[in-house]
């Protein structure tokens, strides 16, 4: 768990009681595990695209846009200088396509370029356009979605292991909102469609590179505060990332006799444990909070903690 990035002072007083707790919403940066784990740190990488005689001009442009964006994104994800990951093309000519799937062929490309991790962008294709009508009408115009399927195949070759380590088929959809007169049946392809498809190819490549490494996501967390000295002091410690100091105070407050205050203190203790990466203990404190007084925020936080525990197993 990364430290709190920003504290949003959107405090709302619970109207259930004039002496109720103040709810403070804090933004925290949460580490999410990579969905396609791949150690690219410290590697000499290159991206390759094929030159097929049968590839259309449109697909060729999209192929290049995708490959260049992937190379740039790999540089960023691996904390390398811009342009550190080059893009090469290899001409297949009369070479049997099956040959391209063999490790020896790609290993030779790696040796020739002095790289040890090769990303083979085998294809980038856009399928036929199709439409989907939406039940939305405004001023004699109706809304349609114009869509085009996007597919790509990327293979990752590790020259140190002399083998392919990932085969990644990508499937997505590019969509446009198009308003047409109600009496019109056909939807025209926008004049900017080709430029939009290029930007989409770059976007999909960037998203692919992001799946190789752990990412940070900003999430909201609730922390309870009563307008009392100890509660305010604990909250100040939390804002200063001094969770141990805040916990000392909440541990005393959890011994109180007011059920709602005890539940709020236990809830805050769960939060502090999560911030320190102790999800098991966080769950125990949240269980105590719910048993003592069923705070509306507790159930959502319980589900969030369970998801965080699952994610931790992937690190």
mmCIF file of C-alpha atoms in Angstrom:
data_model
loop_
_atom_site.group_PDB
_atom_site.id
_atom_site.type_symbol
_atom_site.label_atom_id
_atom_site.label_comp_id
_atom_site.label_asym_id
_atom_site.label_seq_id
_atom_site.Cartn_x
_atom_site.Cartn_y
_atom_site.Cartn_z
ATOM 1 C CA UNK A 1 0.000 0.000 0.000
ATOM 2 C CA UNK A 2 1.424 3.324 -1.019
ATOM 3 C CA UNK A 3 1.094 6.334 1.241
ATOM 4 C CA UNK A 4 -1.999 8.511 1.055
ATOM 5 C CA UNK A 5 -1.538 10.749 -1.961
ATOM 6 C CA UNK A 6 -4.194 13.355 -1.300
ATOM 7 C CA UNK A 7 -6.715 13.971 1.410
ATOM 8 C CA UNK A 8 -10.032 15.172 0.110
ATOM 9 C CA UNK A 9 -11.763 17.223 2.771
ATOM 10 C CA UNK A 10 -15.252 16.203 1.716
ATOM 11 C CA UNK A 11 -16.439 15.594 5.247
ATOM 12 C CA UNK A 12 -20.106 14.829 5.765
ATOM 13 C CA UNK A 13 -21.732 14.796 9.177
ATOM 14 C CA UNK A 14 -23.912 11.773 9.761
ATOM 15 C CA UNK A 15 -27.438 13.050 10.370
ATOM 16 C CA UNK A 16 -28.436 9.972 12.325
ATOM 17 C CA UNK A 17 -27.137 11.656 15.426
ATOM 18 C CA UNK A 18 -26.007 15.155 16.310
ATOM 19 C CA UNK A 19 -23.077 13.559 18.104
ATOM 20 C CA UNK A 20 -22.290 11.169 15.293
ATOM 21 C CA UNK A 21 -18.897 10.703 13.658
ATOM 22 C CA UNK A 22 -17.491 12.829 10.907
ATOM 23 C CA UNK A 23 -16.764 10.793 7.766
ATOM 24 C CA UNK A 24 -13.567 11.778 5.998
ATOM 25 C CA UNK A 25 -12.887 10.449 2.508
ATOM 26 C CA UNK A 26 -9.210 9.933 1.711
ATOM 27 C CA UNK A 27 -7.686 9.089 -1.641
ATOM 28 C CA UNK A 28 -5.024 6.381 -1.439
ATOM 29 C CA UNK A 29 -2.823 4.842 -4.113
ATOM 30 C CA UNK A 30 -3.289 1.079 -4.143
ATOM 31 C CA UNK A 31 -0.861 -1.313 -5.786
ATOM 32 C CA UNK A 32 -2.553 -3.684 -8.225
ATOM 33 C CA UNK A 33 -0.775 -6.819 -9.488
ATOM 34 C CA UNK A 34 0.070 -7.158 -13.155
ATOM 35 C CA UNK A 35 -2.546 -9.029 -15.169
ATOM 36 C CA UNK A 36 0.141 -10.436 -17.499
ATOM 37 C CA UNK A 37 3.237 -10.508 -15.257
ATOM 38 C CA UNK A 38 6.431 -10.050 -17.256
ATOM 39 C CA UNK A 39 9.767 -8.896 -15.882
ATOM 40 C CA UNK A 40 10.902 -6.265 -18.365
ATOM 41 C CA UNK A 41 13.184 -4.389 -15.964
ATOM 42 C CA UNK A 42 16.810 -4.416 -17.030
ATOM 43 C CA UNK A 43 16.051 -6.165 -20.316
ATOM 44 C CA UNK A 44 17.273 -5.165 -23.775
ATOM 45 C CA UNK A 45 13.998 -5.130 -25.698
ATOM 46 C CA UNK A 46 12.905 -4.694 -29.294
ATOM 47 C CA UNK A 47 9.600 -4.782 -31.133
ATOM 48 C CA UNK A 48 9.314 -6.479 -34.518
ATOM 49 C CA UNK A 49 6.629 -6.189 -37.160
ATOM 50 C CA UNK A 50 6.359 -8.364 -40.271
ATOM 51 C CA UNK A 51 6.238 -7.129 -43.841
ATOM 52 C CA UNK A 52 3.657 -9.336 -45.508
ATOM 53 C CA UNK A 53 3.066 -8.788 -49.217
ATOM 54 C CA UNK A 54 -0.647 -9.323 -48.625
ATOM 55 C CA UNK A 55 -1.088 -6.732 -45.874
ATOM 56 C CA UNK A 56 -3.234 -3.738 -46.875
ATOM 57 C CA UNK A 57 -1.968 -0.183 -46.601
ATOM 58 C CA UNK A 58 -4.494 0.502 -43.837
ATOM 59 C CA UNK A 59 -3.476 -2.498 -41.728
ATOM 60 C CA UNK A 60 0.195 -1.722 -42.380
ATOM 61 C CA UNK A 61 -0.208 1.772 -40.918
ATOM 62 C CA UNK A 62 -2.110 0.433 -37.910
ATOM 63 C CA UNK A 63 0.545 -2.241 -37.433
ATOM 64 C CA UNK A 64 3.275 0.406 -37.306
ATOM 65 C CA UNK A 65 1.268 2.673 -34.977
ATOM 66 C CA UNK A 66 0.618 -0.232 -32.628
ATOM 67 C CA UNK A 67 4.260 -1.372 -32.638
ATOM 68 C CA UNK A 68 5.681 2.100 -32.056
ATOM 69 C CA UNK A 69 3.245 2.782 -29.224
ATOM 70 C CA UNK A 70 4.095 -0.586 -27.661
ATOM 71 C CA UNK A 71 7.818 0.216 -27.850
ATOM 72 C CA UNK A 72 7.317 3.646 -26.266
ATOM 73 C CA UNK A 73 5.113 2.197 -23.521
ATOM 74 C CA UNK A 74 7.625 -0.575 -22.765
ATOM 75 C CA UNK A 75 10.318 2.084 -22.341
ATOM 76 C CA UNK A 76 8.112 3.976 -19.894
ATOM 77 C CA UNK A 77 7.073 0.890 -17.924
ATOM 78 C CA UNK A 78 10.702 -0.256 -17.633
ATOM 79 C CA UNK A 79 11.852 3.241 -16.553
ATOM 80 C CA UNK A 80 14.006 3.658 -19.661
ATOM 81 C CA UNK A 81 14.659 6.801 -21.642
ATOM 82 C CA UNK A 82 12.257 7.559 -24.444
ATOM 83 C CA UNK A 83 13.209 5.698 -27.607
ATOM 84 C CA UNK A 84 15.182 3.017 -25.757
ATOM 85 C CA UNK A 85 13.086 0.224 -27.265
ATOM 86 C CA UNK A 86 13.541 0.166 -31.068
ATOM 87 C CA UNK A 87 11.048 -1.024 -33.660
ATOM 88 C CA UNK A 88 12.283 -3.261 -36.482
ATOM 89 C CA UNK A 89 10.570 -4.942 -39.390
ATOM 90 C CA UNK A 90 11.404 -8.334 -40.809
ATOM 91 C CA UNK A 91 10.526 -9.234 -44.375
ATOM 92 C CA UNK A 92 9.022 -12.685 -44.600
ATOM 93 C CA UNK A 93 9.219 -12.945 -48.377
ATOM 94 C CA UNK A 94 8.674 -16.539 -49.439
ATOM 95 C CA UNK A 95 9.464 -17.819 -45.942
ATOM 96 C CA UNK A 96 6.839 -20.288 -44.753
ATOM 97 C CA UNK A 97 4.693 -18.700 -42.079
ATOM 98 C CA UNK A 98 5.281 -21.706 -39.835
ATOM 99 C CA UNK A 99 8.957 -20.798 -39.743
ATOM 100 C CA UNK A 100 8.123 -17.560 -37.955
ATOM 101 C CA UNK A 101 6.726 -19.549 -35.053
ATOM 102 C CA UNK A 102 10.028 -21.330 -34.465
ATOM 103 C CA UNK A 103 12.337 -20.069 -31.686
ATOM 104 C CA UNK A 104 15.424 -20.272 -33.926
ATOM 105 C CA UNK A 105 14.057 -17.646 -36.295
ATOM 106 C CA UNK A 106 13.306 -15.092 -33.573
ATOM 107 C CA UNK A 107 16.483 -15.950 -31.705
ATOM 108 C CA UNK A 108 18.403 -14.959 -34.806
ATOM 109 C CA UNK A 109 16.564 -11.625 -34.876
ATOM 110 C CA UNK A 110 17.513 -11.055 -31.236
ATOM 111 C CA UNK A 111 21.180 -11.790 -31.906
ATOM 112 C CA UNK A 112 21.241 -9.501 -34.931
ATOM 113 C CA UNK A 113 19.795 -6.599 -32.925
ATOM 114 C CA UNK A 114 21.626 -7.205 -29.647
ATOM 115 C CA UNK A 115 18.417 -7.691 -27.662
ATOM 116 C CA UNK A 116 17.328 -10.364 -25.217
ATOM 117 C CA UNK A 117 13.555 -9.863 -25.185
ATOM 118 C CA UNK A 118 11.670 -9.602 -28.450
ATOM 119 C CA UNK A 119 8.047 -8.587 -28.927
ATOM 120 C CA UNK A 120 6.716 -9.983 -32.206
ATOM 121 C CA UNK A 121 3.657 -8.014 -33.315
ATOM 122 C CA UNK A 122 2.366 -10.587 -35.783
ATOM 123 C CA UNK A 123 -0.816 -8.809 -36.810
ATOM 124 C CA UNK A 124 -3.117 -5.857 -36.294
ATOM 125 C CA UNK A 125 -6.463 -6.081 -38.046
ATOM 126 C CA UNK A 126 -9.721 -4.178 -38.173
ATOM 127 C CA UNK A 127 -12.848 -6.169 -38.998
ATOM 128 C CA UNK A 128 -15.962 -5.042 -40.832
ATOM 129 C CA UNK A 129 -17.962 -2.117 -39.492
ATOM 130 C CA UNK A 130 -21.349 -2.804 -37.929
ATOM 131 C CA UNK A 131 -23.953 -0.699 -36.141
ATOM 132 C CA UNK A 132 -26.067 -0.948 -33.034
ATOM 133 C CA UNK A 133 -29.110 1.237 -32.542
ATOM 134 C CA UNK A 134 -29.739 2.722 -29.118
ATOM 135 C CA UNK A 135 -33.195 3.647 -27.876
ATOM 136 C CA UNK A 136 -32.369 7.315 -27.596
ATOM 137 C CA UNK A 137 -33.976 10.039 -29.674
ATOM 138 C CA UNK A 138 -33.440 13.796 -29.466
ATOM 139 C CA UNK A 139 -34.932 16.434 -31.781
ATOM 140 C CA UNK A 140 -35.740 13.982 -34.579
ATOM 141 C CA UNK A 141 -32.299 12.381 -34.373
ATOM 142 C CA UNK A 142 -31.534 8.868 -33.185
ATOM 143 C CA UNK A 143 -28.346 7.496 -31.697
ATOM 144 C CA UNK A 144 -26.382 4.677 -33.295
ATOM 145 C CA UNK A 145 -23.111 3.084 -32.264
ATOM 146 C CA UNK A 146 -20.805 2.388 -35.181
ATOM 147 C CA UNK A 147 -18.346 -0.342 -34.249
ATOM 148 C CA UNK A 148 -15.310 -2.080 -35.687
ATOM 149 C CA UNK A 149 -13.620 -5.136 -34.125
ATOM 150 C CA UNK A 150 -9.904 -4.828 -33.374
ATOM 151 C CA UNK A 151 -7.664 -7.891 -33.199
ATOM 152 C CA UNK A 152 -3.951 -8.354 -32.773
ATOM 153 C CA UNK A 153 -1.461 -11.068 -31.912
ATOM 154 C CA UNK A 154 1.726 -10.404 -29.960
ATOM 155 C CA UNK A 155 4.314 -13.022 -29.031
ATOM 156 C CA UNK A 156 7.084 -12.435 -26.505
ATOM 157 C CA UNK A 157 10.409 -14.214 -26.969
ATOM 158 C CA UNK A 158 13.024 -14.494 -24.221
ATOM 159 C CA UNK A 159 16.418 -14.864 -25.871
ATOM 160 C CA UNK A 160 18.047 -15.918 -22.583
ATOM 161 C CA UNK A 161 15.642 -18.855 -22.297
ATOM 162 C CA UNK A 162 15.557 -19.309 -26.088
ATOM 163 C CA UNK A 163 11.789 -19.735 -26.057
ATOM 164 C CA UNK A 164 8.530 -17.895 -26.441
ATOM 165 C CA UNK A 165 7.215 -17.006 -23.005
ATOM 166 C CA UNK A 166 3.908 -15.373 -23.938
ATOM 167 C CA UNK A 167 1.341 -15.629 -26.699
ATOM 168 C CA UNK A 168 -1.102 -12.737 -26.446
ATOM 169 C CA UNK A 169 -4.202 -12.522 -28.631
ATOM 170 C CA UNK A 170 -5.915 -9.153 -28.270
ATOM 171 C CA UNK A 171 -9.578 -8.556 -29.064
ATOM 172 C CA UNK A 172 -11.374 -5.275 -28.562
ATOM 173 C CA UNK A 173 -13.838 -2.940 -30.237
ATOM 174 C CA UNK A 174 -13.532 0.600 -31.517
ATOM 175 C CA UNK A 175 -16.830 2.502 -31.282
ATOM 176 C CA UNK A 176 -18.246 5.823 -32.421
ATOM 177 C CA UNK A 177 -21.423 7.579 -31.296
ATOM 178 C CA UNK A 178 -23.274 8.708 -34.406
ATOM 179 C CA UNK A 179 -26.468 10.790 -34.428
ATOM 180 C CA UNK A 180 -28.496 10.466 -37.631
ATOM 181 C CA UNK A 181 -31.934 11.727 -38.709
ATOM 182 C CA UNK A 182 -34.718 9.485 -37.434
ATOM 183 C CA UNK A 183 -35.837 8.553 -40.947
ATOM 184 C CA UNK A 184 -32.317 7.574 -42.057
ATOM 185 C CA UNK A 185 -31.490 3.856 -42.137
ATOM 186 C CA UNK A 186 -27.802 3.892 -43.035
ATOM 187 C CA UNK A 187 -24.920 5.136 -40.886
ATOM 188 C CA UNK A 188 -22.012 6.770 -42.687
ATOM 189 C CA UNK A 189 -18.471 6.049 -41.569
ATOM 190 C CA UNK A 190 -17.021 9.228 -40.006
ATOM 191 C CA UNK A 191 -14.414 11.108 -42.013
ATOM 192 C CA UNK A 192 -12.048 10.806 -39.038
ATOM 193 C CA UNK A 193 -12.416 7.013 -38.804
ATOM 194 C CA UNK A 194 -8.926 6.171 -40.058
ATOM 195 C CA UNK A 195 -7.285 8.644 -37.668
ATOM 196 C CA UNK A 196 -9.458 7.314 -34.859
ATOM 197 C CA UNK A 197 -8.369 3.752 -35.646
ATOM 198 C CA UNK A 198 -4.731 4.811 -35.511
ATOM 199 C CA UNK A 199 -5.256 6.393 -32.091
ATOM 200 C CA UNK A 200 -7.107 3.270 -30.947
ATOM 201 C CA UNK A 201 -4.192 1.070 -32.061
ATOM 202 C CA UNK A 202 -1.792 3.227 -30.068
ATOM 203 C CA UNK A 203 -4.089 3.101 -27.052
ATOM 204 C CA UNK A 204 -4.458 -0.701 -27.133
ATOM 205 C CA UNK A 205 -0.675 -1.097 -27.363
ATOM 206 C CA UNK A 206 -0.127 1.185 -24.379
ATOM 207 C CA UNK A 207 -2.727 -0.731 -22.389
ATOM 208 C CA UNK A 208 -0.996 -4.006 -23.278
ATOM 209 C CA UNK A 209 2.363 -2.784 -21.975
ATOM 210 C CA UNK A 210 0.721 -1.715 -18.716
ATOM 211 C CA UNK A 211 -0.474 -5.279 -18.077
ATOM 212 C CA UNK A 212 3.115 -6.522 -17.731
ATOM 213 C CA UNK A 213 3.878 -4.511 -14.597
ATOM 214 C CA UNK A 214 2.149 -3.789 -11.295
ATOM 215 C CA UNK A 215 0.090 -0.619 -11.485
ATOM 216 C CA UNK A 216 -1.103 1.992 -8.991
ATOM 217 C CA UNK A 217 -4.779 2.880 -8.777
ATOM 218 C CA UNK A 218 -6.308 5.721 -6.790
ATOM 219 C CA UNK A 219 -9.105 4.528 -4.500
ATOM 220 C CA UNK A 220 -11.216 6.133 -1.777
ATOM 221 C CA UNK A 221 -11.119 5.106 1.873
ATOM 222 C CA UNK A 222 -13.343 6.147 4.787
ATOM 223 C CA UNK A 223 -11.939 7.180 8.153
ATOM 224 C CA UNK A 224 -14.184 8.097 11.100
ATOM 225 C CA UNK A 225 -13.539 11.073 13.367
ATOM 226 C CA UNK A 226 -15.507 12.405 16.332
ATOM 227 C CA UNK A 227 -15.171 16.017 17.378
ATOM 228 C CA UNK A 228 -13.100 15.046 20.397
ATOM 229 C CA UNK A 229 -9.459 15.602 21.238
ATOM 230 C CA UNK A 230 -8.255 11.987 20.987
ATOM 231 C CA UNK A 231 -10.132 11.342 17.763
ATOM 232 C CA UNK A 232 -8.743 14.497 16.150
ATOM 233 C CA UNK A 233 -5.228 13.657 17.287
ATOM 234 C CA UNK A 234 -5.477 10.143 15.811
ATOM 235 C CA UNK A 235 -6.745 11.610 12.560
ATOM 236 C CA UNK A 236 -3.796 14.021 12.438
ATOM 237 C CA UNK A 237 -1.443 11.064 12.846
ATOM 238 C CA UNK A 238 -3.211 9.269 9.985
ATOM 239 C CA UNK A 239 -2.790 12.288 7.727
ATOM 240 C CA UNK A 240 0.926 12.267 8.581
ATOM 241 C CA UNK A 241 1.097 8.543 7.680
ATOM 242 C CA UNK A 242 1.976 7.798 11.311
ATOM 243 C CA UNK A 243 -0.318 4.776 11.460
ATOM 244 C CA UNK A 244 1.334 3.251 14.532
ATOM 245 C CA UNK A 245 0.690 6.426 16.516
ATOM 246 C CA UNK A 246 -2.892 6.606 15.295
ATOM 247 C CA UNK A 247 -3.450 2.955 16.196
ATOM 248 C CA UNK A 248 -2.318 3.533 19.787
ATOM 249 C CA UNK A 249 -5.151 6.005 20.239
ATOM 250 C CA UNK A 250 -7.747 3.885 18.450
ATOM 251 C CA UNK A 251 -6.732 0.881 20.560
ATOM 252 C CA UNK A 252 -7.674 2.882 23.654
ATOM 253 C CA UNK A 253 -10.896 4.136 22.075
ATOM 254 C CA UNK A 254 -11.974 0.625 21.119
ATOM 255 C CA UNK A 255 -12.180 -0.148 24.861
ATOM 256 C CA UNK A 256 -14.955 2.429 25.355
ATOM 257 C CA UNK A 257 -18.587 1.810 26.250
ATOM 258 C CA UNK A 258 -20.297 3.639 23.368
ATOM 259 C CA UNK A 259 -20.993 0.931 20.766
ATOM 260 C CA UNK A 260 -20.934 3.275 17.791
ATOM 261 C CA UNK A 261 -17.653 4.880 18.821
ATOM 262 C CA UNK A 262 -16.108 1.458 19.434
ATOM 263 C CA UNK A 263 -17.235 0.316 15.986
ATOM 264 C CA UNK A 264 -15.759 3.434 14.377
ATOM 265 C CA UNK A 265 -12.450 2.963 16.197
ATOM 266 C CA UNK A 266 -12.307 -0.697 15.113
ATOM 267 C CA UNK A 267 -13.104 0.358 11.544
ATOM 268 C CA UNK A 268 -10.212 2.835 11.626
ATOM 269 C CA UNK A 269 -7.919 0.139 13.008
ATOM 270 C CA UNK A 270 -8.868 -2.055 10.043
ATOM 271 C CA UNK A 271 -7.932 0.798 7.726
ATOM 272 C CA UNK A 272 -4.580 1.294 9.452
ATOM 273 C CA UNK A 273 -3.793 -2.420 9.120
ATOM 274 C CA UNK A 274 -4.654 -2.342 5.420
ATOM 275 C CA UNK A 275 -2.385 0.671 4.924
ATOM 276 C CA UNK A 276 0.424 -1.366 6.488
ATOM 277 C CA UNK A 277 -0.320 -4.394 4.295
ATOM 278 C CA UNK A 278 -1.730 -6.590 7.083
ATOM 279 C CA UNK A 279 -4.993 -7.667 5.466
ATOM 280 C CA UNK A 280 -5.676 -10.556 7.852
ATOM 281 C CA UNK A 281 -5.585 -8.308 10.919
ATOM 282 C CA UNK A 282 -7.573 -5.666 9.042
ATOM 283 C CA UNK A 283 -10.319 -8.232 8.466
ATOM 284 C CA UNK A 284 -10.415 -9.122 12.182
ATOM 285 C CA UNK A 285 -10.819 -5.492 13.223
ATOM 286 C CA UNK A 286 -13.541 -4.978 10.636
ATOM 287 C CA UNK A 287 -15.360 -8.074 11.921
ATOM 288 C CA UNK A 288 -15.276 -6.598 15.422
ATOM 289 C CA UNK A 289 -16.606 -3.315 14.080
ATOM 290 C CA UNK A 290 -19.557 -5.017 12.408
ATOM 291 C CA UNK A 291 -20.364 -7.119 15.467
ATOM 292 C CA UNK A 292 -20.301 -4.069 17.724
ATOM 293 C CA UNK A 293 -22.354 -1.723 15.536
ATOM 294 C CA UNK A 294 -23.338 -2.259 11.916
ATOM 295 C CA UNK A 295 -21.932 0.821 10.178
ATOM 296 C CA UNK A 296 -23.279 1.287 6.617
ATOM 297 C CA UNK A 297 -19.739 1.644 5.276
ATOM 298 C CA UNK A 298 -18.521 -1.644 6.760
ATOM 299 C CA UNK A 299 -20.033 -4.065 4.235
ATOM 300 C CA UNK A 300 -18.519 -2.282 1.249
ATOM 301 C CA UNK A 301 -15.152 -2.140 2.983
ATOM 302 C CA UNK A 302 -15.394 -5.846 3.796
ATOM 303 C CA UNK A 303 -15.817 -6.696 0.114
ATOM 304 C CA UNK A 304 -12.940 -4.387 -0.788
ATOM 305 C CA UNK A 305 -10.648 -6.052 1.753
ATOM 306 C CA UNK A 306 -11.497 -9.495 0.413
ATOM 307 C CA UNK A 307 -10.558 -8.341 -3.081
ATOM 308 C CA UNK A 308 -7.311 -6.839 -1.795
ATOM 309 C CA UNK A 309 -6.440 -10.141 -0.098
ATOM 310 C CA UNK A 310 -6.952 -11.966 -3.402
ATOM 311 C CA UNK A 311 -4.752 -9.473 -5.192
ATOM 312 C CA UNK A 312 -1.993 -9.870 -2.606
ATOM 313 C CA UNK A 313 -1.741 -13.574 -3.445
ATOM 314 C CA UNK A 314 -0.774 -12.591 -7.003
ATOM 315 C CA UNK A 315 2.284 -10.558 -6.008
#
